[in-house]
Short mmCIF file of C-alpha atoms and ligand atoms in Angstrom, two decimals:
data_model
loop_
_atom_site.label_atom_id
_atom_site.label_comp_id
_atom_site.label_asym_id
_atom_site.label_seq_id
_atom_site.Cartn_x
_atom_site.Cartn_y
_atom_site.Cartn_z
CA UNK A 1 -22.39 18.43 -19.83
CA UNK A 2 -18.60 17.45 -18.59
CA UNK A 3 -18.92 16.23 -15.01
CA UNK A 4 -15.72 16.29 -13.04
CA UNK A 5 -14.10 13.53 -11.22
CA UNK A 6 -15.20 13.69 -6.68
CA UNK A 7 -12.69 15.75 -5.22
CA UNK A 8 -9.49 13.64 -3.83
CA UNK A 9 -9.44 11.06 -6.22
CA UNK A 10 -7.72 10.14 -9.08
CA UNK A 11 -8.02 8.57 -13.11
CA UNK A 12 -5.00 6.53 -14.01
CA UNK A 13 -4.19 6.62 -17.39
CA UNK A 14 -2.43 3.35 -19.40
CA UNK A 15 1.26 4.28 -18.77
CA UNK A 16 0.63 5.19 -15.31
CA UNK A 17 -1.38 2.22 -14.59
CA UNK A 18 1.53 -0.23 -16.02
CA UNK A 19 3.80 1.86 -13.59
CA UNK A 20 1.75 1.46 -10.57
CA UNK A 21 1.09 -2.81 -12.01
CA UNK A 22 4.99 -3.04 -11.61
CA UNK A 23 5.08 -1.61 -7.87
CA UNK A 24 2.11 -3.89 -6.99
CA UNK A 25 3.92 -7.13 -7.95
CA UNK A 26 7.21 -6.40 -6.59
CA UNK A 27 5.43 -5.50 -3.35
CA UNK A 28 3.61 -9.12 -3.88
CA UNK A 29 6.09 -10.88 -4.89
CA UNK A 30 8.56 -10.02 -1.91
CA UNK A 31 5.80 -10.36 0.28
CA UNK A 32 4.73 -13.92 -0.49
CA UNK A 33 8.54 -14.01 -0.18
CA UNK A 34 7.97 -14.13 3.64
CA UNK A 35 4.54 -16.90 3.44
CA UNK A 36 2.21 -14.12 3.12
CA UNK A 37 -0.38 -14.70 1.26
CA UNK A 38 -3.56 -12.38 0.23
CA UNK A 39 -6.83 -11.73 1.41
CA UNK A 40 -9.43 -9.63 0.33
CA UNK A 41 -12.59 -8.26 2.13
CA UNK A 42 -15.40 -5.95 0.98
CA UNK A 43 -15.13 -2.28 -0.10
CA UNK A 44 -17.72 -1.80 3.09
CA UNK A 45 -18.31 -2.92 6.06
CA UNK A 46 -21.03 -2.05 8.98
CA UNK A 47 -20.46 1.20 10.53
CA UNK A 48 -19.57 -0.09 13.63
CA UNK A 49 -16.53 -2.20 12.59
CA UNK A 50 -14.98 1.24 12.61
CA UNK A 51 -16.70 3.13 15.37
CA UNK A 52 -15.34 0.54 17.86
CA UNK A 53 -11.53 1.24 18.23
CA UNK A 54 -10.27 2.91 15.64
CA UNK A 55 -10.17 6.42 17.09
CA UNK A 56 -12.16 9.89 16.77
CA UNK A 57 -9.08 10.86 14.21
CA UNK A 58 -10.25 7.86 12.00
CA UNK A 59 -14.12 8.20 12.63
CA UNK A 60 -14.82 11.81 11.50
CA UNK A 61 -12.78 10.87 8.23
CA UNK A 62 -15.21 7.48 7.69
CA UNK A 63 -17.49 7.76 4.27
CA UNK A 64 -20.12 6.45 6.14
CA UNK A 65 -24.24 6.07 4.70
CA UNK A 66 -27.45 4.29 5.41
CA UNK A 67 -28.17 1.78 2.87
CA UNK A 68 -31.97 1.00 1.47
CA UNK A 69 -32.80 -1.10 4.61
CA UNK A 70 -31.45 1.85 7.21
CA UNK A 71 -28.18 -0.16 7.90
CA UNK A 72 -25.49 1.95 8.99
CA UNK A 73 -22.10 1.31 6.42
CA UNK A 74 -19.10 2.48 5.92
CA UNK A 75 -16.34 2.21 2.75
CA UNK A 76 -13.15 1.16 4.63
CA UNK A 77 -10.64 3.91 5.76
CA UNK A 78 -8.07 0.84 6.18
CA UNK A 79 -7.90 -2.87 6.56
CA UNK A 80 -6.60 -3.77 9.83
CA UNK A 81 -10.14 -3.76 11.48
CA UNK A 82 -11.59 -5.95 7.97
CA UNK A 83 -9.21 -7.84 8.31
CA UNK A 84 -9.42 -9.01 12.14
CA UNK A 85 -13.21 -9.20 11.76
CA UNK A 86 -12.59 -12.09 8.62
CA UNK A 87 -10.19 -13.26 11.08
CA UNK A 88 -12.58 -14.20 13.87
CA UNK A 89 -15.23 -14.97 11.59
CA UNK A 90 -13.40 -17.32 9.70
CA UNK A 91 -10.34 -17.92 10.30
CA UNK A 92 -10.08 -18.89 13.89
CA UNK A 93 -9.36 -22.38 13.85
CA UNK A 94 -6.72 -22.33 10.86
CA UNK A 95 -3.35 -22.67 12.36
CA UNK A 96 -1.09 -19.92 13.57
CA UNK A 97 0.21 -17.71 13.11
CA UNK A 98 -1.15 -16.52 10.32
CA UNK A 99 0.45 -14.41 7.48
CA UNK A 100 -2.13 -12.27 5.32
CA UNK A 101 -1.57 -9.30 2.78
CA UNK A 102 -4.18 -7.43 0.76
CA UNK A 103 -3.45 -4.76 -1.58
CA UNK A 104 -6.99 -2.69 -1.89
CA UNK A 105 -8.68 0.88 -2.01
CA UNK A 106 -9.46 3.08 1.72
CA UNK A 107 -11.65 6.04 1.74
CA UNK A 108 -11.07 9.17 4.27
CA UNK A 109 -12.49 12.40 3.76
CA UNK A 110 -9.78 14.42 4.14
CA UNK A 111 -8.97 17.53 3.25
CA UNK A 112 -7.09 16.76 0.04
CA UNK A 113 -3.82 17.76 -1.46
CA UNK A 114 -0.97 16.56 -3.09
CA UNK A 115 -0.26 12.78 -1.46
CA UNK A 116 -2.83 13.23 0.77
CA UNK A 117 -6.56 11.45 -1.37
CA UNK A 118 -10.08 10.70 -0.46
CA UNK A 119 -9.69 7.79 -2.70
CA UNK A 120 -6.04 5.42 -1.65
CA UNK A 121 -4.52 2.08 -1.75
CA UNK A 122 -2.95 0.23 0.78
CA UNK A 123 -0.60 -2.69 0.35
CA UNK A 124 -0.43 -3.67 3.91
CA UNK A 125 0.41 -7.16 6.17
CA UNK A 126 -1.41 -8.73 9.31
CA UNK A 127 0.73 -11.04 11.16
CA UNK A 128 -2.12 -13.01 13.31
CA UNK A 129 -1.48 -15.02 16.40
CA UNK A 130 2.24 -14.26 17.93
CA UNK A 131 2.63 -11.12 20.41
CA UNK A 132 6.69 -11.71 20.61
CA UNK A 133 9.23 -9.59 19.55
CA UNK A 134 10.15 -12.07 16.39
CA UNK A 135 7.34 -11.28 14.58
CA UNK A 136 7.16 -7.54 15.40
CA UNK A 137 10.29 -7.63 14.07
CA UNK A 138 9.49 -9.69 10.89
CA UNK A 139 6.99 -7.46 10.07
CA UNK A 140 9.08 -3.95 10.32
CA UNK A 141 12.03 -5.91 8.39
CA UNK A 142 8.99 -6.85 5.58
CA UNK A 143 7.96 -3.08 4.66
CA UNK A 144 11.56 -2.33 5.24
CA UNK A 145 12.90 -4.75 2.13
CA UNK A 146 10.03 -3.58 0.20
CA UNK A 147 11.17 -0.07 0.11
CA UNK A 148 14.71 -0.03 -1.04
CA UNK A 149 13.84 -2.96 -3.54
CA UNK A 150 11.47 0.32 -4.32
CA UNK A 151 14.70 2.43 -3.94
CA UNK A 152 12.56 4.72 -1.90
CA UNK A 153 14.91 7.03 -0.09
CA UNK A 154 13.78 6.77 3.68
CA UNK A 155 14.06 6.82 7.65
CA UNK A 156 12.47 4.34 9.90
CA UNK A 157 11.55 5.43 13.48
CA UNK A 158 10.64 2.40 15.79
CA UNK A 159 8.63 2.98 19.42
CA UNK A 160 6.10 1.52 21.49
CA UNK A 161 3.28 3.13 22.38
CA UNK A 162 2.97 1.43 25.77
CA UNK A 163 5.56 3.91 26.98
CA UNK A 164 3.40 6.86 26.48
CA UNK A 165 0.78 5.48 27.40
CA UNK A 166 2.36 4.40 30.73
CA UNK A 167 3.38 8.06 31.31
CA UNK A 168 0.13 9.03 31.00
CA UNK A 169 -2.21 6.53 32.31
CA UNK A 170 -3.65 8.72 34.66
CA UNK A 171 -4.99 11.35 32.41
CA UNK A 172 -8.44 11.07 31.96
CA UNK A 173 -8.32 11.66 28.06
CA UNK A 174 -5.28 9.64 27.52
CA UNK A 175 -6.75 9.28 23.74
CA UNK A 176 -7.08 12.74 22.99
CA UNK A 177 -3.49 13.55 24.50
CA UNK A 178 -1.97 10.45 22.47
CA UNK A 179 -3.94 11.63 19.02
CA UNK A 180 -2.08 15.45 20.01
CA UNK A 181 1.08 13.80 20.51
CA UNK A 182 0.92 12.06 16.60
CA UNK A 183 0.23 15.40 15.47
CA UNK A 184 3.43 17.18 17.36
CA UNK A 185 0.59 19.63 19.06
CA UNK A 186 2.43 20.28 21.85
CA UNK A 187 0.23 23.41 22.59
CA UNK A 188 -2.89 21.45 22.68
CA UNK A 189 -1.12 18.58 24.95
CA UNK A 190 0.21 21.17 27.70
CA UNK A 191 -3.46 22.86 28.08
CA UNK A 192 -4.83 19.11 27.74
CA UNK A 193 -2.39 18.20 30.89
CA UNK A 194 -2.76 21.60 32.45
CA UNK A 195 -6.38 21.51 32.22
CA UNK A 196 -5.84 17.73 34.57
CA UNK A 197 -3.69 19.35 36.72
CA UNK A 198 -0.69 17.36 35.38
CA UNK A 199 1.41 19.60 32.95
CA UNK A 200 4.24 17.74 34.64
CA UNK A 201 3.86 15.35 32.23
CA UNK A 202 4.77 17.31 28.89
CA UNK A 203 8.45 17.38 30.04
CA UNK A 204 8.66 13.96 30.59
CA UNK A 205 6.40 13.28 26.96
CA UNK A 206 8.78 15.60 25.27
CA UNK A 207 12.30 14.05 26.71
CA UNK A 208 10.99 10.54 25.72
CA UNK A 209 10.14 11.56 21.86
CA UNK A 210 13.81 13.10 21.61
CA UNK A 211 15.62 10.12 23.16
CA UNK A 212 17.57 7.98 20.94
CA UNK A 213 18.12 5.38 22.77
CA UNK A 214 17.40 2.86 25.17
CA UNK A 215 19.22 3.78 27.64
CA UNK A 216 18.22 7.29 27.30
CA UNK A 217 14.23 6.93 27.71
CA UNK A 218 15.24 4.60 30.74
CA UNK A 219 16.86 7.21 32.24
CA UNK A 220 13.97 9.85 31.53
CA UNK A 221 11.47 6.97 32.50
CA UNK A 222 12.77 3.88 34.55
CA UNK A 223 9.03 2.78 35.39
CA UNK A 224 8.93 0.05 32.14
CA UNK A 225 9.25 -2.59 30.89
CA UNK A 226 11.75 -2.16 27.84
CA UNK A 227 12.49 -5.76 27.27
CA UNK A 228 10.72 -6.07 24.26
CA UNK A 229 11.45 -3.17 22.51
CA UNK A 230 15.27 -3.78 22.79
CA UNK A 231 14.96 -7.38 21.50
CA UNK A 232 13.35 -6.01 18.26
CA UNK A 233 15.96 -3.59 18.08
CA UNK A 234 18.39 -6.38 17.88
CA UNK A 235 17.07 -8.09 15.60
CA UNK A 236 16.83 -5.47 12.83
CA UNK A 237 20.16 -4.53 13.82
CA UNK A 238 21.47 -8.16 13.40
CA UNK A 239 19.34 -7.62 10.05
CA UNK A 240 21.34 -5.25 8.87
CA UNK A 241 18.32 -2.53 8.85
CA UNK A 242 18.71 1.11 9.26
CA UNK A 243 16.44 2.78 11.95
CA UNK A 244 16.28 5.27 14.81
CA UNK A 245 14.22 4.35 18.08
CA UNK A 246 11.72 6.97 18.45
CA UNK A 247 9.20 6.93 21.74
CA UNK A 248 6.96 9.72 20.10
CA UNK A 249 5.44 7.65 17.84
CA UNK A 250 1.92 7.79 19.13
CA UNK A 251 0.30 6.14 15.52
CA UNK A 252 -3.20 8.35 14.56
CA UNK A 253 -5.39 4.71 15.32
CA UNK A 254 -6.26 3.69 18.89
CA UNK A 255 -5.83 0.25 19.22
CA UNK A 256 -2.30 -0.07 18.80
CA UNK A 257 -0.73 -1.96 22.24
CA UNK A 258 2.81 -2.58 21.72
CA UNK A 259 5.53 -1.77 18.94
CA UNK A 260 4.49 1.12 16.38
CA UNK A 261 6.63 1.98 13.51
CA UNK A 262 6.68 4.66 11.04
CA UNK A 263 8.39 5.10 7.57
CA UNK A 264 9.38 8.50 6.49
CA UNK A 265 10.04 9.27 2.74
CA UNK A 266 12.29 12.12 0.95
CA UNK A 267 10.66 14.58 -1.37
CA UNK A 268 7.16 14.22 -0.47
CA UNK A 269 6.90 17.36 1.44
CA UNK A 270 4.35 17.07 4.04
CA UNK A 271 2.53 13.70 3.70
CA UNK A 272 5.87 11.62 3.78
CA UNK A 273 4.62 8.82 6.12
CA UNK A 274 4.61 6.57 3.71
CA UNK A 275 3.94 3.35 6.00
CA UNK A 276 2.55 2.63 9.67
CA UNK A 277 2.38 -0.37 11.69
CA UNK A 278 2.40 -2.41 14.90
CA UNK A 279 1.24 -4.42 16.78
CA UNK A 280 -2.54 -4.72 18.38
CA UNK A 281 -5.48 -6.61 19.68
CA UNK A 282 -8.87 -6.70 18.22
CA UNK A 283 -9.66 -9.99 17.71
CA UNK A 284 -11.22 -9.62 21.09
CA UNK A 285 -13.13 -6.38 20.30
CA UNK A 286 -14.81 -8.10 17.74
CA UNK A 287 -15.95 -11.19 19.43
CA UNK A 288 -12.83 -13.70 19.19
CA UNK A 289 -10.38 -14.97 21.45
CA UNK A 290 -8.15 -12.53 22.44
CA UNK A 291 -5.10 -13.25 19.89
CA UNK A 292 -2.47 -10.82 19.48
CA UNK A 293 -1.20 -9.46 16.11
CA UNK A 294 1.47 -6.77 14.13
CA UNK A 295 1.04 -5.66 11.13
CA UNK A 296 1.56 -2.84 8.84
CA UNK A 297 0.20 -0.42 5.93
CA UNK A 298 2.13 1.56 3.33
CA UNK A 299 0.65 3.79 1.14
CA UNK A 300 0.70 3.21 -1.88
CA UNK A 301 0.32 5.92 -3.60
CA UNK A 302 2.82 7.94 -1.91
CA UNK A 303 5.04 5.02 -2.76
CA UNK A 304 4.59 5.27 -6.40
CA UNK A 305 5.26 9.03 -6.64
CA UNK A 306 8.96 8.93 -5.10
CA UNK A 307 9.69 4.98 -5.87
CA UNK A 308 11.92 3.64 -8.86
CA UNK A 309 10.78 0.45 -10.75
CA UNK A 310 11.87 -0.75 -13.87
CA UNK A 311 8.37 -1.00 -15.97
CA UNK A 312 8.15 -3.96 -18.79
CA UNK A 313 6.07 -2.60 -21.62
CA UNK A 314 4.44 -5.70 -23.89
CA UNK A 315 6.00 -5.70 -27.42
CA UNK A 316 2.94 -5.02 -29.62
CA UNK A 317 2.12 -5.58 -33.50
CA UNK A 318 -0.35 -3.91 -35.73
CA UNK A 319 -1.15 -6.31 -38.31
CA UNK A 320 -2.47 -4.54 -41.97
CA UNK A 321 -4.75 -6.91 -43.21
CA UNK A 322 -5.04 -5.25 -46.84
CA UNK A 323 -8.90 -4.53 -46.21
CA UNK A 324 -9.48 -8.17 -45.73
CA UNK A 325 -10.28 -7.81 -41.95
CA UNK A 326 -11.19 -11.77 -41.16
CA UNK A 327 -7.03 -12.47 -42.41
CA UNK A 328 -5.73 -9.90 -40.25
CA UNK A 329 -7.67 -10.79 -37.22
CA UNK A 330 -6.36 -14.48 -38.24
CA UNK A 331 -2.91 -13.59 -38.09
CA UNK A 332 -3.41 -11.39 -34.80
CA UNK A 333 -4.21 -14.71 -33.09
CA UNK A 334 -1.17 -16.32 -34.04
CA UNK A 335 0.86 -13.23 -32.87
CA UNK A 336 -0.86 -13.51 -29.50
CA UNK A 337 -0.55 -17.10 -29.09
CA UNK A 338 3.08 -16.37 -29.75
CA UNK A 339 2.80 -13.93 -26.49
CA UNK A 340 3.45 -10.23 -28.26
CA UNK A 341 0.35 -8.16 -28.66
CA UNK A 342 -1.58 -7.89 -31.62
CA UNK A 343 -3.74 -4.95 -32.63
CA UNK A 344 -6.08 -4.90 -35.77
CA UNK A 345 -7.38 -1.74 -37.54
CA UNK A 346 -10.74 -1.17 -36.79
CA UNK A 347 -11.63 2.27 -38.46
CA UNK A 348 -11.29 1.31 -41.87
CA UNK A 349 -8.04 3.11 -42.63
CA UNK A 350 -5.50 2.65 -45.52
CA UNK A 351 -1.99 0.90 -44.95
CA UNK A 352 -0.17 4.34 -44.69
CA UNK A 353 -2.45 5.68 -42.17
CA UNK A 354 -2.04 2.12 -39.80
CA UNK A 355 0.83 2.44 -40.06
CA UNK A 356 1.29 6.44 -38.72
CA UNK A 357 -1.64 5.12 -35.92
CA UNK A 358 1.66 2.34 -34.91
CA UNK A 359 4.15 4.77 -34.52
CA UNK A 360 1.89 7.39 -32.78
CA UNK A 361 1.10 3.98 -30.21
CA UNK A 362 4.90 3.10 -30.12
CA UNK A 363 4.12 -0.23 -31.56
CA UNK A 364 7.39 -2.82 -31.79
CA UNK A 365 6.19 -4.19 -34.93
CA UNK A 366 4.04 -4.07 -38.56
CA UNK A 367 2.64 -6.99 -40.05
CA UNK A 368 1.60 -7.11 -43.40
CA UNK A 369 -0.55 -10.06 -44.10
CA UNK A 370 -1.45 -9.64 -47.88
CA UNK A 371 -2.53 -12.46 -50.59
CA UNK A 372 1.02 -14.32 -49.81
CA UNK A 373 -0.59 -15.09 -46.14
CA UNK A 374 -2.52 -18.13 -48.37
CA UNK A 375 1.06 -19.48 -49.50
CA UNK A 376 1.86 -19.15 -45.18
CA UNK A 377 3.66 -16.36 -45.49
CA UNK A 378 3.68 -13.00 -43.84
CA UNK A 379 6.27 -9.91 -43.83
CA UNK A 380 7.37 -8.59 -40.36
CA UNK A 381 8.92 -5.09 -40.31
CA UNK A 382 10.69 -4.10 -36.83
CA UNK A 383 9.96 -0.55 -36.57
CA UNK A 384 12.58 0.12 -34.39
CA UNK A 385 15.32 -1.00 -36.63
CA UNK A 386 12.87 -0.66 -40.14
CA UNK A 387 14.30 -4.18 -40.97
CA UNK A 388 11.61 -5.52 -42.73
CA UNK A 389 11.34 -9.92 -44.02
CA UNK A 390 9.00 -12.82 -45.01
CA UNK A 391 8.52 -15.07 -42.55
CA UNK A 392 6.53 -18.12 -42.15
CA UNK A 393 3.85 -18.15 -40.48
CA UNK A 394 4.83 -21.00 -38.34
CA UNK A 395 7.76 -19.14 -37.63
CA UNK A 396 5.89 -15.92 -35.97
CA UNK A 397 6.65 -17.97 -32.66
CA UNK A 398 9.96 -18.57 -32.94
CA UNK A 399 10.59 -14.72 -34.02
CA UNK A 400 8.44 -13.30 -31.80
CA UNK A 401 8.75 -16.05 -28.51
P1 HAM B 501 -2.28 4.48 8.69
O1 HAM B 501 -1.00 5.07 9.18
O2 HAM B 501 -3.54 5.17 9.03
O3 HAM B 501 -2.29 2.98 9.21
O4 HAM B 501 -2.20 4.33 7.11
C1 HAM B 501 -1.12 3.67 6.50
C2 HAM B 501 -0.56 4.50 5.37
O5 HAM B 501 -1.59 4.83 4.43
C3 HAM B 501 -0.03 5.86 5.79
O6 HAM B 501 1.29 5.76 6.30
C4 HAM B 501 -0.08 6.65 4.50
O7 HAM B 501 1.08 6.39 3.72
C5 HAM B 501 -1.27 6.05 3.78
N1 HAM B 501 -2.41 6.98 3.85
C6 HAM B 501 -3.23 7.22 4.90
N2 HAM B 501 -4.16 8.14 4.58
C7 HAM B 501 -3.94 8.49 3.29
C8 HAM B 501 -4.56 9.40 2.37
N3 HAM B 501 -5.62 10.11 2.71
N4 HAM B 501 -4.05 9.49 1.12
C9 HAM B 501 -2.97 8.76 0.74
N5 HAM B 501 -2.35 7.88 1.56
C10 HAM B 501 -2.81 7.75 2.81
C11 HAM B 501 -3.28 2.07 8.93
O8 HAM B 501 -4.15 2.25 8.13
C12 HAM B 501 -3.14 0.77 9.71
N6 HAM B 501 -4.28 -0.11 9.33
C13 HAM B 501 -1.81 0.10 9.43
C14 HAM B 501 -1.65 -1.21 10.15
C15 HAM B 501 -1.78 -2.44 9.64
N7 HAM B 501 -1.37 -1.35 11.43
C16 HAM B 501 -1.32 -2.63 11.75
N8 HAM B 501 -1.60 -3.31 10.66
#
């Protein structure tokens, strides 16, 4: 009986795997770059944890089950919330601010489809403990360099969400109408408003998502505070960062307060969001003092279907022990001491057929370790250049280091 894989998630297969290895540690590496360092938390968490603030969007997507004792769970649809919850659990009294990343699985049931998976990874950043425009701005300028080191061809919109919500703070379902606004339902907003008695409202919400500037939404909206906005403007500006303000960002999660971001990448079609972010307060929610953070996610594997990264293969070497298996698999451990792979027949097969099984893996090199291994001596044959000599077998590390 063949069983298929669930619906909306994926097998990764060795060269794929290597591919999507090479993203992860550039995305590390310029991370920890910036003093981030990682965290990890479990694949699920009580129910609750999500239930709490994360929004209806999130909530009817949540894998969620009843374990053996009648707990209600849930496997994480992101990390923010995981996060925050370690946070005030224990973290609290480690100084600030704090600078986390984590690099792990989500689950949503979505509907799936090309980029969009029930099954996805996030490599994502909480900045814990600062609410100023510095670190909003630190954060945004973090997924930004990640990106184009990715070569990712992409626009970044900047907002805050405070402005909408300002515009709308008396409308009773101010959630609802900020979840329609992330999804561009303008239809659904105006009866949402009309139904209030306030469809009003929709011009205002639509001027502010097409302003470009400053200036602009202050003219459409006076009745804010835009102070902190503009300073993280200038600072990716004096960055040298490419971006377009954009006051309809209403971000699919609730519990956004301030700054919200969005990435946007070429040739993915319909799911091109390819990371979110901003800044929030849970620590609260779950128990803590109230401490402010900014953060972000990007998705990773939207990321790996448009990025470019250069992928280092590990040389490998079959080794042909001559039916003597115990001299081969001697040999192999000098080749791996001397850091290139070493791979030793295991199906009983004659020299010309290990040596068709290296060229069908695209091995770098053959090793023939015959009776002459006993006098230290081995002969290496490049099979990309078929040059082919004895070498000592003191010398494998030199050749092969
Ligand atoms: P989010 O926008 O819900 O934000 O998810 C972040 C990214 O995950 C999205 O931009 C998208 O690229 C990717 N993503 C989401 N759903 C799927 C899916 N079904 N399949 C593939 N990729 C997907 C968050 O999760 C927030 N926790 C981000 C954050 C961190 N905000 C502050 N700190």
């Amino acid at each position: 009986m063949r069983i298929e894989r669930p619906r909306g998630t994926r097998d990764f297969l060795p060269d794929e795997m290597e591919r999507r290895r090479a993203i992860e540690n550039l995305m590390r590496r310029i991370a920890e770059s910036f003093g981030y360092r990682e965290v990890a938390t479990p694949t699920f968490e009580h129910l609750e944890l999500f239930t709490l603030k994360s929004g209806e969007g999130i909530v009817e997507e949540i894998y969620a089950f009843k374990d053996k004792s009648g707990r209600d769970l849930a496997l994480r649809p992101e990390l923010t919330a995981p996060v925050m919850r370690m946070f005030v659990n224990e973290c609290s009294v480690m100084p600030r601010p704090l600078r986390f990343y984590y690099f792990a699985n989500c689950f949503r049931y979505e509907r799936p489809q090309k980029g969009r998976y029930r099954e996805f990874w996030q490599f994502g950043v909480e900045l814990i403990g600062s609410d100023r425009p510095e670190s909003d701005a630190e954060v945004i300028y973090l997924a930004y360099k990640i990106l184009k080191a990715l070569r990712v061809r992409f626009t970044l919109h900047v907002g805050h969400v405070g402005l909408l919500r300002s515009v709308l703070r008396d409308v009773g379902e101010k959630d609802r109408a900020m979840r329609l606004i992330d999804k561009k339902d303008w239809k659904g907003l105006e009866e949402l408003l009309k139904a209030e008695g306030k469809q009003h409202l929709l011009d205002v919400v639509l001027q502010l998502s097409e302003a470009e500037s400053v200036e602009e939404a202050r003219e459409i909206y006076p009745d804010f505070d835009y102070s902190h906005v503009e300073r993280v403007a200038e600072i990716l500006e004096s960055l040298g960062v490419e971006f377009r303000l954009d006051f309809g960002i209403a971000r699919g999660l609730d519990y956004y307060t301030g700054v919200v971001f969005e990435m946007y990448a070429e040739g993915l079609g319909a799911q091109k969001q390819v990371c979110g972010g901003g800044s929030y307060r849970l620590a609260k929610l779950f128990g803590g003092e109230d401490v402010p953070s900014t953060g972000f996610a990007i998705g990773f594997d939207r990321v790996a279907e448009v990025c470019e990264v250069e992928v280092e293969r590990p040389k490998v070497a079959i080794v042909v022990g001559f039916g003597d298996h115990k001299r081969a698999m001697k040999v192999a451990e000098i080749i791996r001491e001397a850091g290139v792979a070493a791979v030793v027949d295991v199906m009983g097969r004659n020299v010309k057929k290990q040596l068709s099984f290296a060229n069908s893996i695209n091995a770098d090199y053959a090793v023939f370790a015959g009776e002459e291994f006993d006098r230290g001596v081995v002969t290496v044959k490049d099979l990309r250049s078929g040059e082919q000599r004895e070498v000592k077998v003191q010398e494998l590390n030199e050749l092969f280091g």
